[in-house]
CSV table of C-alpha atoms in Angstrom, one decimal:
chain,number,residue,atom,x,y,z
A,1,MET,CA,37.9,-15.6,-7.3
A,2,ILE,CA,39.1,-18.8,-5.7
A,3,PHE,CA,42.1,-17.6,-3.7
A,4,GLY,CA,45.4,-18.3,-5.5
A,5,ARG,CA,44.0,-18.6,-8.9
A,6,ARG,CA,44.7,-16.0,-11.6
A,7,THR,CA,41.3,-16.2,-13.4
A,8,PRO,CA,37.8,-16.2,-12.0
A,9,GLU,CA,36.3,-19.7,-11.5
A,10,LEU,CA,33.1,-20.8,-9.9
A,11,PRO,CA,33.6,-22.9,-6.8
A,12,THR,CA,32.0,-26.3,-6.6
A,13,PRO,CA,29.3,-26.8,-3.8
A,14,GLU,CA,32.0,-28.6,-1.8
A,15,GLN,CA,34.4,-25.7,-2.1
A,16,ALA,CA,31.8,-23.0,-1.4
A,17,LEU,CA,31.6,-21.3,2.0
A,18,LYS,CA,28.8,-22.8,4.2
A,19,GLY,CA,27.2,-19.5,5.2
A,20,ARG,CA,24.7,-19.2,8.1
A,21,PRO,CA,21.2,-20.2,8.9
A,22,GLU,CA,19.9,-16.6,9.2
A,23,PRO,CA,21.0,-13.3,7.7
A,24,GLU,CA,23.1,-11.0,10.0
A,25,PHE,CA,20.9,-8.0,9.4
A,26,THR,CA,17.3,-6.7,9.2
A,27,LEU,CA,16.1,-5.7,5.8
A,28,PRO,CA,14.7,-2.1,5.6
A,29,SER,CA,10.9,-2.1,5.4
A,30,ARG,CA,10.4,0.1,2.3
A,31,HIS,CA,12.1,1.1,-1.0
A,32,THR,CA,13.6,4.6,-0.7
A,33,VAL,CA,12.5,5.6,-4.2
A,34,LEU,CA,9.3,3.7,-4.9
A,35,GLY,CA,8.0,3.7,-1.3
A,36,ASN,CA,6.8,0.1,-1.4
A,37,PRO,CA,7.8,-2.8,0.8
A,38,LEU,CA,11.0,-4.6,-0.1
A,39,ALA,CA,10.0,-7.9,1.2
A,40,GLY,CA,6.7,-9.7,0.7
A,41,PRO,CA,3.9,-10.5,0.9
A,42,TYR,CA,3.3,-8.4,-2.2
A,43,PRO,CA,-0.1,-7.3,-3.6
A,44,GLU,CA,-2.0,-9.9,-5.7
A,45,GLY,CA,-1.3,-9.7,-9.4
A,46,LEU,CA,2.3,-8.6,-9.1
A,47,GLU,CA,5.0,-10.8,-10.7
A,48,VAL,CA,8.7,-11.3,-10.1
A,49,ALA,CA,11.8,-11.4,-12.3
A,50,ASP,CA,15.5,-11.9,-11.4
A,51,PHE,CA,18.5,-10.5,-13.3
A,52,GLY,CA,22.2,-10.3,-12.9
A,53,MET,CA,24.0,-7.7,-15.0
A,54,GLY,CA,27.1,-6.6,-13.1
A,55,CYS,CA,27.3,-4.5,-10.0
A,56,PHE,CA,23.8,-4.5,-8.6
A,57,TRP,CA,24.0,-0.8,-7.6
A,58,GLY,CA,23.5,0.5,-11.1
A,59,ALA,CA,21.4,-2.5,-12.2
A,60,GLU,CA,18.9,-1.9,-9.5
A,61,ARG,CA,18.5,1.8,-10.5
A,62,LYS,CA,17.8,0.8,-14.1
A,63,PHE,CA,14.9,-1.2,-13.0
A,64,TRP,CA,13.4,1.1,-10.4
A,65,GLN,CA,13.4,3.8,-13.1
A,66,THR,CA,11.3,1.5,-15.3
A,67,PRO,CA,7.6,2.4,-15.2
A,68,GLY,CA,5.5,-0.4,-13.9
A,69,VAL,CA,8.1,-1.7,-11.5
A,70,TRP,CA,6.7,-1.9,-8.0
A,71,THR,CA,9.8,-2.6,-6.0
A,72,THR,CA,13.4,-3.7,-6.5
A,73,LEU,CA,15.8,-5.5,-4.2
A,74,ALA,CA,19.6,-6.0,-4.5
A,75,GLY,CA,20.8,-9.5,-3.6
A,76,TYR,CA,22.8,-12.6,-4.4
A,77,GLN,CA,21.7,-15.6,-6.5
A,78,GLY,CA,23.0,-18.6,-8.3
A,79,GLY,CA,25.5,-19.8,-5.7
A,80,SER,CA,25.8,-22.4,-3.0
A,81,THR,CA,26.4,-20.4,0.2
A,82,VAL,CA,23.4,-19.9,2.4
A,83,ASN,CA,22.8,-16.3,3.5
A,84,PRO,CA,26.1,-15.0,2.1
A,85,ALA,CA,27.7,-11.8,3.2
A,86,TYR,CA,28.9,-9.2,0.6
A,87,GLU,CA,32.6,-9.8,1.4
A,88,GLU,CA,32.1,-13.6,0.9
A,89,VAL,CA,30.4,-13.1,-2.4
A,90,CYS,CA,33.3,-10.8,-3.5
A,91,SER,CA,35.8,-13.5,-2.6
A,92,GLY,CA,34.4,-15.7,-5.2
A,93,LEU,CA,33.9,-18.5,-2.7
A,94,THR,CA,30.0,-18.5,-2.7
A,95,GLY,CA,29.3,-18.9,-6.4
A,96,HIS,CA,26.7,-16.2,-6.4
A,97,THR,CA,26.3,-13.3,-8.8
A,98,GLU,CA,25.1,-9.9,-7.8
A,99,ALA,CA,21.4,-9.9,-8.7
A,100,VAL,CA,18.3,-7.7,-8.7
A,101,ARG,CA,14.9,-8.9,-7.9
A,102,VAL,CA,12.3,-7.0,-9.8
A,103,VAL,CA,8.6,-7.0,-8.6
A,104,TYR,CA,6.4,-5.6,-11.3
A,105,ASP,CA,2.8,-5.0,-12.4
A,106,PRO,CA,2.4,-7.0,-15.7
A,107,ALA,CA,-0.5,-4.7,-16.6
A,108,LEU,CA,1.9,-1.8,-16.8
A,109,VAL,CA,5.2,-3.4,-17.9
A,110,SER,CA,5.8,-6.8,-19.6
A,111,TYR,CA,8.5,-9.3,-18.9
A,112,GLU,CA,9.6,-8.7,-22.5
A,113,GLN,CA,10.1,-5.0,-21.7
A,114,LEU,CA,12.2,-5.9,-18.6
A,115,LEU,CA,14.3,-8.2,-20.8
A,116,LYS,CA,14.9,-5.3,-23.1
A,117,VAL,CA,16.2,-3.2,-20.2
A,118,PHE,CA,18.4,-6.1,-19.1
A,119,TRP,CA,20.0,-6.7,-22.5
A,120,GLU,CA,20.5,-3.1,-23.5
A,121,ASN,CA,22.1,-1.9,-20.2
A,122,HIS,CA,25.1,-4.2,-19.9
A,123,ASP,CA,27.4,-6.3,-22.0
A,124,PRO,CA,26.3,-9.9,-21.9
A,125,THR,CA,29.3,-11.2,-23.7
A,126,GLN,CA,32.0,-10.7,-21.1
A,127,GLY,CA,31.8,-13.9,-19.0
A,128,PHE,CA,33.0,-13.4,-15.4
A,129,ARG,CA,33.2,-9.6,-15.6
A,130,GLN,CA,31.4,-6.5,-16.5
A,131,GLY,CA,33.6,-3.7,-17.7
A,132,ASN,CA,36.3,-3.1,-15.1
A,133,ASP,CA,34.6,-5.2,-12.5
A,134,VAL,CA,36.1,-8.7,-12.7
A,135,GLY,CA,34.9,-11.8,-10.8
A,136,THR,CA,32.3,-14.5,-10.9
A,137,GLN,CA,29.9,-12.2,-8.9
A,138,TYR,CA,29.6,-9.9,-12.0
A,139,ARG,CA,28.4,-12.5,-14.5
A,140,SER,CA,25.3,-11.9,-16.5
A,141,ALA,CA,22.4,-14.0,-15.5
A,142,ILE,CA,18.6,-14.5,-15.9
A,143,TYR,CA,16.8,-16.7,-13.4
A,144,THR,CA,13.4,-17.6,-14.6
A,145,HIS,CA,10.3,-18.4,-12.5
A,146,THR,CA,8.0,-20.1,-15.1
A,147,PRO,CA,8.3,-22.0,-18.4
A,148,ALA,CA,6.8,-18.9,-20.1
A,149,GLN,CA,9.6,-16.7,-18.7
A,150,GLU,CA,12.2,-19.2,-19.8
A,151,SER,CA,10.8,-19.4,-23.3
A,152,VAL,CA,10.7,-15.6,-23.8
A,153,ALA,CA,14.1,-15.2,-22.2
A,154,LYS,CA,15.6,-17.7,-24.6
A,155,SER,CA,13.9,-16.1,-27.6
A,156,SER,CA,15.2,-12.7,-26.6
A,157,ARG,CA,18.7,-14.1,-26.2
A,158,GLU,CA,18.6,-15.5,-29.7
A,159,ALA,CA,17.3,-12.2,-31.1
A,160,TYR,CA,19.9,-10.2,-29.2
A,161,GLN,CA,22.7,-12.5,-30.3
A,162,GLN,CA,21.8,-11.8,-33.9
A,163,VAL,CA,22.0,-8.0,-33.6
A,164,LEU,CA,25.2,-8.3,-31.5
A,165,THR,CA,26.9,-10.5,-34.1
A,166,ALA,CA,25.8,-8.1,-36.9
A,167,SER,CA,27.4,-5.3,-34.9
A,168,GLY,CA,30.7,-7.1,-34.4
A,169,HIS,CA,30.2,-8.3,-30.8
A,170,GLY,CA,31.0,-11.7,-29.4
A,171,THR,CA,28.9,-14.6,-28.0
A,172,ILE,CA,26.4,-14.1,-25.2
A,173,THR,CA,27.6,-15.7,-22.0
A,174,THR,CA,24.5,-15.0,-19.9
A,175,GLU,CA,23.6,-17.7,-17.4
A,176,LEU,CA,19.9,-18.6,-18.1
A,177,LEU,CA,18.6,-21.0,-15.5
A,178,PRO,CA,15.5,-21.6,-13.4
A,179,ALA,CA,15.2,-19.6,-10.2
A,180,GLU,CA,13.9,-22.8,-8.5
A,181,GLY,CA,16.7,-24.2,-6.4
A,182,ARG,CA,18.6,-21.0,-6.7
A,183,PRO,CA,17.4,-18.9,-3.8
A,184,PHE,CA,17.6,-15.1,-3.9
A,185,TYR,CA,19.3,-13.8,-0.8
A,186,ALA,CA,18.7,-10.1,0.0
A,187,ALA,CA,21.9,-8.0,0.2
A,188,GLU,CA,22.8,-5.9,3.2
A,189,PRO,CA,20.8,-2.7,3.9
A,190,TYR,CA,23.4,-0.3,2.6
A,191,HIS,CA,23.3,-2.0,-0.8
A,192,GLN,CA,19.5,-1.4,-1.2
A,193,GLN,CA,18.8,1.6,-3.4
A,194,TYR,CA,22.5,2.5,-3.0
A,195,LEU,CA,22.6,5.1,-5.8
A,196,ASP,CA,19.5,6.8,-4.4
A,197,LYS,CA,21.4,7.2,-1.1
A,198,ASN,CA,24.6,8.0,-2.8
A,199,PRO,CA,23.8,9.8,-6.1
A,200,ALA,CA,27.5,10.3,-7.0
A,201,GLY,CA,28.3,6.7,-6.1
A,202,TYR,CA,30.0,4.1,-8.4
A,203,CYS,CA,27.9,2.8,-11.3
A,204,GLY,CA,29.6,0.1,-13.4
A,205,ILE,CA,26.6,-0.4,-15.7
A,206,GLY,CA,27.2,0.2,-19.4
A,207,GLY,CA,25.6,-1.4,-22.4
A,208,THR,CA,27.0,-2.3,-25.8
A,209,GLY,CA,25.0,0.4,-27.6
A,210,VAL,CA,23.2,-2.3,-29.5
A,211,LYS,CA,19.4,-2.2,-29.3
A,212,LEU,CA,17.3,-5.3,-29.1
A,213,GLY,CA,14.2,-3.8,-30.8
A,214,ASP,CA,10.6,-4.2,-29.9
A,215,PRO,CA,9.7,-7.7,-29.0
A,216,PHE,CA,6.6,-7.9,-31.0
A,217,GLU,CA,7.9,-6.0,-34.1
A,218,THR,CA,10.9,-8.4,-34.2
A,219,ASN,CA,8.7,-11.4,-33.3
A,220,TRP,CA,11.0,-12.7,-30.5
A,221,GLY,CA,8.3,-12.2,-27.8
A,222,ALA,CA,5.1,-12.8,-29.8
A,223,SER,CA,4.8,-16.5,-29.3
A,224,CYS,CA,4.7,-16.8,-25.6
A,225,PRO,CA,2.4,-15.3,-22.9
A,226,THR,CA,3.9,-12.5,-20.7
A,227,GLY,CA,4.9,-13.0,-17.1
A,228,ILE,CA,2.7,-15.4,-15.1
A,229,ALA,CA,5.4,-15.5,-12.4
A,230,PRO,CA,3.5,-14.6,-9.2
A,231,ALA,CA,5.6,-12.6,-6.7
A,232,PRO,CA,6.6,-14.7,-3.7
A,233,GLU,CA,4.9,-14.2,-0.4
A,234,ALA,CA,8.2,-13.4,1.3
A,235,THR,CA,11.7,-12.5,0.1
A,236,GLU,CA,14.3,-15.1,1.1
A,237,GLN,CA,17.1,-13.5,3.1
């Protein structure tokens, strides 16, 4: 939060901390669960998706447990500060949300299936919070890498809003924006695969209990091609 304010509020670019030209750490070379490199270049044919759904510890685990996901990376996205530190993000003075970068094989798992994991494993109606975690860094977000991803993400949001409304839930507050111009900055090494290193560690992820349904049976994913978001050659840090 902005210091001295009672409710979370995003800083303007002018209010945000300036950050630093380079990260203050070296990213580990490999994923502790999947065994694949965290940073690129990634093998040809893999694609990338970026999601924010509350504390990235539990969110990252949801995605590395998804068949077809090649690697995952905890980080910060959607703010103004360059190469932010965790403490800075938690202050609310960077504008970032805690995010997970998902590198996946579209032959094994579709972007629609990743969206289903996203929607069903957090509450996207809570604004600047997720359960007991309060702050702008816990907001729900999808950062899309292609027009196809944007179209499918919007369709899935509309479909999930319908079932949420029917179940008595509120309006989705998920930030849905292009990843372009919103760099993904890798989080500190101790955040990477945190719940693999600390199996009894805190996990704030919890869904509404409302299921989205199969994208093709419910027709929200049938009109657009899957994926086509090539994984970047290197992860921004």
